[in-house]
mmCIF file of C-alpha atoms in Angstrom:
data_model
loop_
_atom_site.group_PDB
_atom_site.id
_atom_site.type_symbol
_atom_site.label_atom_id
_atom_site.label_comp_id
_atom_site.label_asym_id
_atom_site.label_seq_id
_atom_site.Cartn_x
_atom_site.Cartn_y
_atom_site.Cartn_z
ATOM 1 C CA MET A 1 117.026 102.739 37.660
ATOM 2 C CA GLU A 2 120.074 100.782 36.613
ATOM 3 C CA LEU A 3 121.322 99.773 40.002
ATOM 4 C CA GLU A 4 123.723 97.239 38.464
ATOM 5 C CA LYS A 5 125.629 100.139 37.002
ATOM 6 C CA ILE A 6 126.017 101.596 40.492
ATOM 7 C CA ASP A 7 127.079 98.216 41.844
ATOM 8 C CA LYS A 8 129.730 97.987 39.158
ATOM 9 C CA ILE A 9 131.146 101.396 40.063
ATOM 10 C CA ILE A 10 131.206 100.448 43.746
ATOM 11 C CA GLU A 11 132.863 97.110 43.006
ATOM 12 C CA LYS A 12 135.504 98.896 40.980
ATOM 13 C CA TYR A 13 136.598 100.464 44.262
ATOM 14 C CA SER A 14 136.261 97.046 45.962
ATOM 15 C CA SER A 15 133.361 98.310 48.125
ATOM 16 C CA ASP A 16 135.780 100.346 50.195
ATOM 17 C CA SER A 17 134.112 103.140 52.133
ATOM 18 C CA SER A 18 137.318 105.197 52.146
ATOM 19 C CA SER A 19 136.905 105.740 48.384
ATOM 20 C CA LEU A 20 133.466 107.229 49.000
ATOM 21 C CA THR A 21 134.094 110.566 47.315
ATOM 22 C CA SER A 22 135.563 108.917 44.214
ATOM 23 C CA ILE A 23 132.562 106.598 43.972
ATOM 24 C CA LEU A 24 130.133 109.476 44.382
ATOM 25 C CA SER A 25 131.799 111.653 41.766
ATOM 26 C CA GLU A 26 131.799 108.787 39.286
ATOM 27 C CA ILE A 27 128.101 108.207 39.898
ATOM 28 C CA GLN A 28 127.441 111.905 39.502
ATOM 29 C CA ALA A 29 129.270 111.915 36.165
ATOM 30 C CA GLU A 30 126.766 109.243 35.085
ATOM 31 C CA TYR A 31 123.543 110.931 36.217
ATOM 32 C CA SER A 32 124.588 114.608 36.499
ATOM 33 C CA PHE A 33 123.337 114.485 40.093
ATOM 34 C CA LEU A 34 122.911 112.010 42.971
ATOM 35 C CA PRO A 35 119.394 110.573 43.094
ATOM 36 C CA GLN A 36 118.017 109.443 46.464
ATOM 37 C CA ASP A 37 117.606 105.746 45.683
ATOM 38 C CA VAL A 38 121.127 105.612 44.304
ATOM 39 C CA LEU A 39 122.492 107.109 47.511
ATOM 40 C CA LYS A 40 120.525 104.568 49.529
ATOM 41 C CA ARG A 41 122.078 101.794 47.453
ATOM 42 C CA VAL A 42 125.569 103.235 48.031
ATOM 43 C CA ALA A 43 125.001 103.376 51.791
ATOM 44 C CA GLU A 44 123.775 99.788 51.766
ATOM 45 C CA LYS A 45 126.690 98.509 49.691
ATOM 46 C CA LEU A 46 129.405 100.328 51.610
ATOM 47 C CA GLU A 47 127.751 99.606 54.961
ATOM 48 C CA ILE A 48 127.884 103.192 56.152
ATOM 49 C CA PRO A 49 124.987 105.015 57.863
ATOM 50 C CA MET A 50 122.775 107.098 55.600
ATOM 51 C CA THR A 51 123.280 110.136 57.853
ATOM 52 C CA GLN A 52 127.034 109.981 57.342
ATOM 53 C CA LEU A 53 126.653 109.667 53.579
ATOM 54 C CA PHE A 54 124.226 112.577 53.502
ATOM 55 C CA GLY A 55 126.684 114.611 55.552
ATOM 56 C CA VAL A 56 129.475 113.928 53.048
ATOM 57 C CA VAL A 57 127.272 114.767 50.074
ATOM 58 C CA ASN A 58 126.290 118.059 51.681
ATOM 59 C CA PHE A 59 129.821 118.876 52.761
ATOM 60 C CA TYR A 60 131.332 119.010 49.280
ATOM 61 C CA LYS A 61 129.986 121.583 46.903
ATOM 62 C CA ILE A 62 130.510 119.465 43.783
ATOM 63 C CA PHE A 63 127.895 116.901 44.818
ATOM 64 C CA LYS A 64 124.371 117.759 43.785
ATOM 65 C CA LEU A 65 121.113 116.304 45.019
ATOM 66 C CA GLU A 66 118.990 117.886 42.349
ATOM 67 C CA PRO A 67 119.312 117.530 38.582
ATOM 68 C CA SER A 68 121.573 120.173 37.107
ATOM 69 C CA GLY A 69 121.454 121.707 33.655
ATOM 70 C CA LYS A 70 123.287 120.599 30.532
ATOM 71 C CA TYR A 71 125.610 123.568 30.884
ATOM 72 C CA ILE A 72 126.895 124.418 34.338
ATOM 73 C CA ILE A 73 127.997 128.048 34.385
ATOM 74 C CA ARG A 74 130.365 128.855 37.229
ATOM 75 C CA VAL A 75 131.051 132.512 37.803
ATOM 76 C CA CYS A 76 134.219 133.244 39.766
ATOM 77 C CA LEU A 77 133.818 135.668 42.671
ATOM 78 C CA GLY A 78 137.386 135.398 43.948
ATOM 79 C CA THR A 79 139.314 138.481 44.999
ATOM 80 C CA ALA A 80 140.761 139.374 41.596
ATOM 81 C CA CYS A 81 137.507 138.740 39.729
ATOM 82 C CA HIS A 82 135.559 140.592 42.407
ATOM 83 C CA VAL A 83 137.761 143.652 41.886
ATOM 84 C CA LYS A 84 137.215 143.428 38.153
ATOM 85 C CA GLY A 85 133.441 143.448 38.558
ATOM 86 C CA ALA A 86 132.439 139.786 38.739
ATOM 87 C CA HIS A 87 129.229 140.645 40.576
ATOM 88 C CA GLY A 88 128.023 142.535 37.498
ATOM 89 C CA ILE A 89 128.715 139.469 35.356
ATOM 90 C CA LEU A 90 126.811 137.253 37.771
ATOM 91 C CA GLU A 91 123.863 139.635 37.768
ATOM 92 C CA GLU A 92 123.897 139.708 33.983
ATOM 93 C CA PHE A 93 123.708 135.903 33.902
ATOM 94 C CA GLU A 94 120.884 135.979 36.454
ATOM 95 C CA ARG A 95 118.950 138.525 34.407
ATOM 96 C CA LYS A 96 119.382 136.738 31.099
ATOM 97 C CA LEU A 97 118.674 133.229 32.394
ATOM 98 C CA LYS A 98 115.922 134.466 34.742
ATOM 99 C CA ILE A 99 117.275 132.333 37.600
ATOM 100 C CA ARG A 100 119.135 132.999 40.825
ATOM 101 C CA VAL A 101 122.554 131.667 41.804
ATOM 102 C CA GLY A 102 122.364 127.943 42.539
ATOM 103 C CA GLU A 103 119.254 127.415 40.455
ATOM 104 C CA THR A 104 118.623 125.594 37.199
ATOM 105 C CA THR A 105 116.506 126.774 34.287
ATOM 106 C CA LYS A 106 113.233 124.943 33.799
ATOM 107 C CA ASP A 107 114.330 123.323 30.515
ATOM 108 C CA LEU A 108 117.385 121.873 32.299
ATOM 109 C CA ALA A 109 119.722 123.734 29.978
ATOM 110 C CA PHE A 110 121.651 125.977 32.389
ATOM 111 C CA THR A 111 122.734 125.844 36.010
ATOM 112 C CA LEU A 112 124.225 129.000 37.479
ATOM 113 C CA GLU A 113 126.753 128.742 40.286
ATOM 114 C CA LYS A 114 129.238 130.975 42.004
ATOM 115 C CA VAL A 115 132.729 129.792 42.949
ATOM 116 C CA ASN A 116 135.439 131.414 44.980
ATOM 117 C CA CYS A 117 138.460 131.052 42.724
ATOM 118 C CA LEU A 118 139.153 129.210 39.514
ATOM 119 C CA GLY A 119 142.897 129.725 39.680
ATOM 120 C CA CYS A 120 143.266 131.890 36.600
ATOM 121 C CA CYS A 121 143.015 135.343 38.123
ATOM 122 C CA SER A 122 144.837 137.042 35.228
ATOM 123 C CA LEU A 123 141.856 136.238 32.998
ATOM 124 C CA GLY A 124 139.379 137.830 35.397
ATOM 125 C CA PRO A 125 136.478 138.212 35.548
ATOM 126 C CA VAL A 126 136.217 134.526 34.683
ATOM 127 C CA ALA A 127 133.253 132.272 34.035
ATOM 128 C CA MET A 128 133.361 128.572 33.351
ATOM 129 C CA VAL A 129 131.002 126.613 31.132
ATOM 130 C CA ASN A 130 131.271 122.942 32.064
ATOM 131 C CA ASP A 131 135.032 122.393 31.650
ATOM 132 C CA ASP A 132 135.944 125.436 29.562
ATOM 133 C CA HIS A 133 137.095 128.820 30.770
ATOM 134 C CA CYS A 134 135.736 132.068 29.395
ATOM 135 C CA GLY A 135 138.040 134.883 30.429
ATOM 136 C CA GLN A 136 137.681 138.670 30.538
ATOM 137 C CA MET A 137 133.910 138.514 30.651
ATOM 138 C CA ASN A 138 131.647 141.471 30.124
ATOM 139 C CA ALA A 139 127.949 141.933 29.551
ATOM 140 C CA VAL A 140 128.266 141.673 25.762
ATOM 141 C CA LYS A 141 130.245 138.444 26.032
ATOM 142 C CA VAL A 142 127.663 137.027 28.430
ATOM 143 C CA ASN A 143 124.932 137.667 25.905
ATOM 144 C CA SER A 144 126.798 136.193 22.950
ATOM 145 C CA LEU A 145 127.878 133.180 25.012
ATOM 146 C CA LEU A 146 124.330 132.402 26.087
ATOM 147 C CA LYS A 147 123.037 132.912 22.559
ATOM 148 C CA ARG A 148 125.623 130.542 21.170
ATOM 149 C CA LEU A 149 124.918 127.897 23.806
ATOM 150 C CA SER A 150 121.166 127.953 23.493
ATOM 151 C CA SER A 151 121.009 128.088 19.696
ATOM 152 C CA SER A 152 123.549 125.502 18.568
ATOM 153 C CA GLY A 153 123.744 123.251 21.559
ATOM 154 C CA LYS A 154 127.496 123.596 21.165
ATOM 155 C CA TYR A 155 129.889 126.273 22.242
ATOM 156 C CA MET B 1 145.863 99.943 85.409
ATOM 157 C CA GLY B 2 148.489 102.435 86.375
ATOM 158 C CA ILE B 3 148.211 105.528 88.480
ATOM 159 C CA VAL B 4 149.578 108.880 87.356
ATOM 160 C CA THR B 5 150.345 111.915 89.443
ATOM 161 C CA LEU B 6 149.311 115.349 88.307
ATOM 162 C CA LYS B 7 149.158 118.763 89.849
ATOM 163 C CA VAL B 8 145.759 120.455 89.853
ATOM 164 C CA ASN B 9 145.672 124.087 90.953
ATOM 165 C CA GLY B 10 148.836 123.542 92.971
ATOM 166 C CA ILE B 11 147.677 120.376 94.721
ATOM 167 C CA GLU B 12 149.139 117.009 93.815
ATOM 168 C CA ALA B 13 146.663 114.291 92.974
ATOM 169 C CA ARG B 14 146.848 110.674 91.898
ATOM 170 C CA VAL B 15 144.354 109.424 89.329
ATOM 171 C CA ASP B 16 143.801 106.475 87.024
ATOM 172 C CA GLU B 17 145.846 106.723 83.830
ATOM 173 C CA SER B 18 142.977 105.665 81.568
ATOM 174 C CA TRP B 19 140.913 108.721 82.462
ATOM 175 C CA THR B 20 140.536 111.918 80.542
ATOM 176 C CA LEU B 21 141.485 115.122 82.268
ATOM 177 C CA LEU B 22 137.832 116.097 82.710
ATOM 178 C CA GLU B 23 137.015 112.828 84.439
ATOM 179 C CA ALA B 24 139.988 113.300 86.730
ATOM 180 C CA LEU B 25 139.056 116.899 87.546
ATOM 181 C CA ARG B 26 135.446 115.981 88.292
ATOM 182 C CA PHE B 27 136.641 113.083 90.425
ATOM 183 C CA LEU B 28 138.769 115.529 92.383
ATOM 184 C CA GLY B 29 135.764 117.788 92.879
ATOM 185 C CA VAL B 30 136.819 120.637 90.604
ATOM 186 C CA GLU B 31 133.821 122.212 88.971
ATOM 187 C CA ILE B 32 134.210 122.409 85.194
ATOM 188 C CA PRO B 33 131.261 123.653 83.122
ATOM 189 C CA THR B 34 130.409 121.600 80.026
ATOM 190 C CA LEU B 35 127.668 121.536 77.423
ATOM 191 C CA CYS B 36 128.671 118.902 74.887
ATOM 192 C CA HIS B 37 129.879 116.329 77.416
ATOM 193 C CA HIS B 38 127.768 113.415 78.540
ATOM 194 C CA ASP B 39 129.035 110.515 80.602
ATOM 195 C CA GLY B 40 127.472 107.905 78.341
ATOM 196 C CA LEU B 41 128.784 109.302 75.068
ATOM 197 C CA THR B 42 132.157 109.641 73.383
ATOM 198 C CA PRO B 43 133.795 113.000 74.087
ATOM 199 C CA TYR B 44 133.424 115.476 71.252
ATOM 200 C CA GLY B 45 135.255 118.609 72.383
ATOM 201 C CA VAL B 46 133.096 121.090 70.549
ATOM 202 C CA CYS B 47 131.601 123.393 73.195
ATOM 203 C CA ARG B 48 135.120 124.241 74.451
ATOM 204 C CA LEU B 49 133.750 125.157 77.894
ATOM 205 C CA CYS B 50 135.832 122.503 79.616
ATOM 206 C CA MET B 51 139.048 124.274 78.604
ATOM 207 C CA VAL B 52 141.834 124.243 81.184
ATOM 208 C CA GLU B 53 145.329 125.608 81.115
ATOM 209 C CA ILE B 54 148.241 123.192 81.028
ATOM 210 C CA GLU B 55 151.780 124.194 81.842
ATOM 211 C CA GLU B 56 154.563 122.922 79.660
ATOM 212 C CA LYS B 57 158.230 123.719 79.299
ATOM 213 C CA SER B 58 157.502 125.936 76.327
ATOM 214 C CA GLY B 59 154.735 127.848 78.114
ATOM 215 C CA THR B 60 151.083 127.279 78.855
ATOM 216 C CA LYS B 61 148.356 126.152 76.504
ATOM 217 C CA LEU B 62 144.602 125.787 76.614
ATOM 218 C CA VAL B 63 143.267 122.275 76.043
ATOM 219 C CA THR B 64 139.787 120.790 76.106
ATOM 220 C CA SER B 65 139.910 118.617 79.176
ATOM 221 C CA CYS B 66 137.186 116.263 77.921
ATOM 222 C CA LEU B 67 139.498 115.030 75.149
ATOM 223 C CA TYR B 68 142.862 115.322 76.897
ATOM 224 C CA PRO B 69 144.200 112.123 78.464
ATOM 225 C CA VAL B 70 145.886 112.478 81.845
ATOM 226 C CA LYS B 71 149.656 112.194 81.732
ATOM 227 C CA GLU B 72 152.309 111.780 84.374
ATOM 228 C CA GLY B 73 153.409 115.062 85.852
ATOM 229 C CA ILE B 74 151.193 117.541 83.997
ATOM 230 C CA VAL B 75 150.431 120.806 85.751
ATOM 231 C CA VAL B 76 146.797 121.848 85.347
ATOM 232 C CA LYS B 77 145.173 125.119 86.250
ATOM 233 C CA THR B 78 141.414 125.203 85.919
ATOM 234 C CA HIS B 79 140.382 128.753 86.746
ATOM 235 C CA THR B 80 143.106 131.104 85.544
ATOM 236 C CA ASP B 81 142.185 134.494 84.085
ATOM 237 C CA ARG B 82 142.820 133.245 80.586
ATOM 238 C CA VAL B 83 140.560 130.208 81.018
ATOM 239 C CA VAL B 84 137.734 132.098 82.699
ATOM 240 C CA LYS B 85 137.852 134.867 80.096
ATOM 241 C CA GLY B 86 137.650 132.312 77.315
ATOM 242 C CA ARG B 87 134.757 130.479 78.922
ATOM 243 C CA ARG B 88 132.812 133.690 79.519
ATOM 244 C CA MET B 89 133.235 134.677 75.893
ATOM 245 C CA LEU B 90 131.996 131.260 74.749
ATOM 246 C CA VAL B 91 128.911 131.397 76.952
ATOM 247 C CA GLU B 92 128.219 134.912 75.750
ATOM 248 C CA LEU B 93 128.420 133.826 72.118
ATOM 249 C CA MET B 94 126.244 130.775 72.635
ATOM 250 C CA LEU B 95 123.693 132.725 74.643
ATOM 251 C CA ALA B 96 123.477 135.348 71.916
ATOM 252 C CA ARG B 97 122.697 132.531 69.521
ATOM 253 C CA CYS B 98 120.123 130.752 71.702
ATOM 254 C CA PRO B 99 118.777 133.132 74.372
ATOM 255 C CA ASN B 100 115.854 130.867 75.247
ATOM 256 C CA SER B 101 117.992 128.094 76.693
ATOM 257 C CA LYS B 102 117.675 127.892 80.461
ATOM 258 C CA THR B 103 120.879 125.873 80.708
ATOM 259 C CA LEU B 104 122.795 128.675 79.017
ATOM 260 C CA GLN B 105 121.055 131.394 81.026
ATOM 261 C CA ASP B 106 121.909 129.620 84.276
ATOM 262 C CA LEU B 107 125.498 129.196 83.147
ATOM 263 C CA ALA B 108 125.723 132.895 82.319
ATOM 264 C CA SER B 109 124.412 133.888 85.739
ATOM 265 C CA LYS B 110 126.775 131.459 87.416
ATOM 266 C CA MET B 111 129.697 133.044 85.616
ATOM 267 C CA GLY B 112 128.499 136.526 86.422
ATOM 268 C CA ILE B 113 127.949 137.625 82.848
ATOM 269 C CA GLU B 114 125.922 140.819 83.044
ATOM 270 C CA ASN B 115 125.645 141.940 79.469
ATOM 271 C CA ILE B 116 125.900 140.366 76.041
ATOM 272 C CA ARG B 117 127.999 142.252 73.543
ATOM 273 C CA PHE B 118 126.587 140.474 70.512
ATOM 274 C CA LYS B 119 123.393 140.821 68.557
ATOM 275 C CA MET B 120 120.787 138.477 70.016
ATOM 276 C CA LYS B 121 119.449 135.846 67.670
ATOM 277 C CA ASN B 122 116.823 133.197 68.156
ATOM 278 C CA GLU B 123 118.325 129.927 66.985
ATOM 279 C CA ASP B 124 117.489 126.582 68.521
ATOM 280 C CA CYS B 125 120.803 124.746 68.178
ATOM 281 C CA ILE B 126 124.331 125.295 69.456
ATOM 282 C CA LEU B 127 125.662 122.330 67.409
ATOM 283 C CA CYS B 128 126.895 120.486 70.493
ATOM 284 C CA GLY B 129 126.190 117.170 68.787
ATOM 285 C CA LEU B 130 124.679 115.520 71.865
ATOM 286 C CA CYS B 131 121.563 114.425 69.973
ATOM 287 C CA VAL B 132 123.573 113.054 67.048
ATOM 288 C CA ARG B 133 125.848 111.040 69.326
ATOM 289 C CA LEU B 134 123.039 109.832 71.575
ATOM 290 C CA CYS B 135 121.002 108.659 68.592
ATOM 291 C CA LYS B 136 123.963 106.804 67.157
ATOM 292 C CA GLU B 137 125.673 105.423 70.239
ATOM 293 C CA GLN B 138 122.947 104.774 72.787
ATOM 294 C CA MET B 139 119.818 104.404 70.669
ATOM 295 C CA MET B 140 121.706 102.485 67.951
ATOM 296 C CA SER B 141 119.669 104.341 65.408
ATOM 297 C CA GLY B 142 121.698 107.088 63.742
ATOM 298 C CA ALA B 143 118.641 108.824 62.341
ATOM 299 C CA ILE B 144 120.106 112.323 62.475
ATOM 300 C CA GLY B 145 123.448 113.773 61.468
ATOM 301 C CA PHE B 146 125.319 116.950 60.697
ATOM 302 C CA ILE B 147 125.305 118.452 57.228
ATOM 303 C CA GLY B 148 126.980 121.492 55.728
ATOM 304 C CA ARG B 149 129.908 123.408 57.120
ATOM 305 C CA GLY B 150 130.622 126.729 58.744
ATOM 306 C CA GLU B 151 127.556 128.822 59.409
ATOM 307 C CA LYS B 152 125.439 126.446 57.316
ATOM 308 C CA ARG B 153 126.075 123.458 59.579
ATOM 309 C CA GLU B 154 122.911 121.918 60.961
ATOM 310 C CA VAL B 155 121.403 118.727 62.330
ATOM 311 C CA VAL B 156 118.980 117.017 59.953
ATOM 312 C CA THR B 157 117.647 113.637 58.920
ATOM 313 C CA PRO B 158 118.816 112.298 55.536
ATOM 314 C CA PHE B 159 117.109 114.200 52.688
ATOM 315 C CA ARG B 160 115.302 116.301 55.310
ATOM 316 C CA THR B 161 112.401 113.860 55.241
ATOM 317 C CA LYS B 162 110.838 111.754 57.966
ATOM 318 C CA SER B 163 113.422 109.180 58.895
ATOM 319 C CA GLU B 164 112.709 105.501 58.350
ATOM 320 C CA ILE B 165 114.875 104.404 61.251
ATOM 321 C CA CYS B 166 113.770 107.005 63.828
ATOM 322 C CA ARG B 167 111.696 105.370 66.558
ATOM 323 C CA ASN B 168 110.409 108.670 67.959
ATOM 324 C CA CYS B 169 112.033 107.868 71.297
ATOM 325 C CA GLY B 170 112.602 111.554 72.087
ATOM 326 C CA ALA B 171 116.093 110.990 73.460
ATOM 327 C CA CYS B 172 117.473 113.756 71.245
ATOM 328 C CA MET B 173 115.153 116.274 72.873
ATOM 329 C CA TYR B 174 115.810 114.890 76.340
ATOM 330 C CA VAL B 175 119.551 115.447 76.007
ATOM 331 C CA CYS B 176 119.383 118.797 74.207
ATOM 332 C CA PRO B 177 120.586 121.764 76.286
ATOM 333 C CA VAL B 178 118.668 124.284 74.196
ATOM 334 C CA VAL B 179 115.237 122.887 73.380
ATOM 335 C CA GLU B 180 113.567 123.335 76.757
ATOM 336 C CA LEU B 181 111.263 125.653 78.603
ATOM 337 C CA PRO B 182 112.716 129.158 78.482
ATOM 338 C CA CYS B 183 113.830 131.042 81.556
ATOM 339 C CA ARG B 184 111.062 132.589 83.651
ATOM 340 C CA GLY B 185 113.072 135.565 84.698
ATOM 341 C CA TYR B 186 111.887 139.127 84.804
ATOM 342 C CA ASN B 187 113.490 140.114 81.532
ATOM 343 C CA PRO B 188 111.554 139.397 78.344
ATOM 344 C CA GLN B 189 112.408 136.247 76.440
ATOM 345 C CA GLY B 190 115.243 136.596 74.007
ATOM 346 C CA GLU B 191 117.396 138.661 76.338
ATOM 347 C CA LEU B 192 119.914 137.919 79.041
ATOM 348 C CA CYS B 193 117.875 136.872 82.067
ATOM 349 C CA ASN B 194 120.314 137.308 84.970
ATOM 350 C CA SER B 195 117.524 136.888 87.532
ATOM 351 C CA CYS B 196 119.607 134.435 89.534
ATOM 352 C CA LEU B 197 122.188 137.160 89.967
ATOM 353 C CA ARG B 198 120.015 140.159 90.677
ATOM 354 C CA VAL B 199 116.863 138.958 92.366
ATOM 355 C CA VAL B 200 116.702 138.165 96.062
ATOM 356 C CA PRO B 201 113.848 135.701 96.525
ATOM 357 C CA GLU B 202 111.787 135.762 99.686
ATOM 358 C CA CYS B 203 110.673 132.154 99.710
ATOM 359 C CA ALA B 204 114.026 130.458 99.082
ATOM 360 C CA ASP B 205 117.706 130.988 99.724
ATOM 361 C CA GLU B 206 118.568 131.658 96.125
ATOM 362 C CA TYR B 207 116.762 132.172 92.864
ATOM 363 C CA GLY B 208 117.689 128.767 91.480
ATOM 364 C CA GLN B 209 115.659 127.039 94.181
ATOM 365 C CA ILE B 210 112.397 128.624 93.085
ATOM 366 C CA MET B 211 110.312 126.355 90.906
ATOM 367 C CA CYS B 212 110.877 128.552 87.895
ATOM 368 C CA TYR B 213 108.949 126.267 85.581
ATOM 369 C CA LEU B 214 105.730 126.949 87.471
ATOM 370 C CA GLU B 215 103.952 130.265 87.687
ATOM 371 C CA SER B 216 105.732 131.748 90.645
ATOM 372 C CA CYS B 217 104.227 134.315 93.002
ATOM 373 C CA GLY B 218 106.477 136.973 91.538
ATOM 374 C CA SER B 219 107.119 138.786 94.787
ATOM 375 C CA CYS B 220 110.857 138.368 94.383
ATOM 376 C CA VAL B 221 110.705 139.746 90.900
ATOM 377 C CA LYS B 222 108.850 142.815 92.123
ATOM 378 C CA LYS B 223 111.400 143.207 94.873
ATOM 379 C CA GLY B 224 114.120 142.991 92.242
ATOM 380 C CA GLU B 225 112.475 145.762 90.284
ATOM 381 C CA MET B 226 112.279 147.850 93.440
ATOM 382 C CA ASN B 227 115.983 147.317 94.001
ATOM 383 C CA GLU B 228 116.637 148.529 90.465
ATOM 384 C CA LEU B 229 114.539 151.615 91.122
ATOM 385 C CA VAL B 230 116.361 152.354 94.340
ATOM 386 C CA LYS B 231 119.671 152.062 92.506
ATOM 387 C CA THR B 232 118.619 154.552 89.822
#
């Protein structure tokens, strides 16, 4: 593991423990998740107890302790999307990807997550693939989206 | 070190200004129930049982006395209806979560709680944080901590694996108010016991004096059942 890379990120924030979340999200952008030995290194460098670091990592939903897929699909279950049938969309994703919410497919291609609001309720029901929004979802769109993602590697 | 004057339940008292309200109240002999407070640890204010009512110009408010510093001239009431009602509700909720805790069962009987309005569960943690603080502050270890939030909050070691810094001292279990031998009352485990309230023991003055942890003779329990029968 390239621990120097981690050290560099930490030094960028001048080893300040108050920038912990920024450091962690930068590391996660590098690895797509937070591996155990990396976290141990962070705790060592910032001189904070491992229990506290683990608490922070578990507190925020964006931090992941297990590898996530290439495409992270976030299905919005906020009030507006819920009314427009977001649960059906989520179930359709679950059926097609053969995984449950919060899980990752075996080939590390897709991770399925639920979120509470994406802030674009007029587009509901909304799903997000990595950083892009897909509005007004329905079962047909779910199928074509997944087909596109898995065949071309692009979307 | 200055001295401040406060009014507790209508009586004026003078206490050290560096104290918290709970310390002052205990010093004055007022009985305040607590679960998350320990003299050797930093106050945490999470069990909320030490709530007292404080009078201000704008009205009264409930504060956790374990975190509230004493101030000149505050008017404290420790057993008003509002306070007692709040405390009873808290004990009821915690007991519904962990019915096998003798500490909680005793507290419920002491407060005269006779039925639990919530669905009984069988958890083994009330999230008082005593173990976490003891491990960190007294054992200088910090092997366990809180993770998650809301209903998913729990006490674990990092990565849920065997900790490298834990010395197996057992202090966390010693201080825990929930992980202990369950109540030996005459109700089945997992329910409100209430034996201390209802049973009249023959061998001691009150139920609490019986060595509940041992197999007792049970005569008082039988007598209690007889009383129930007579009532019905």
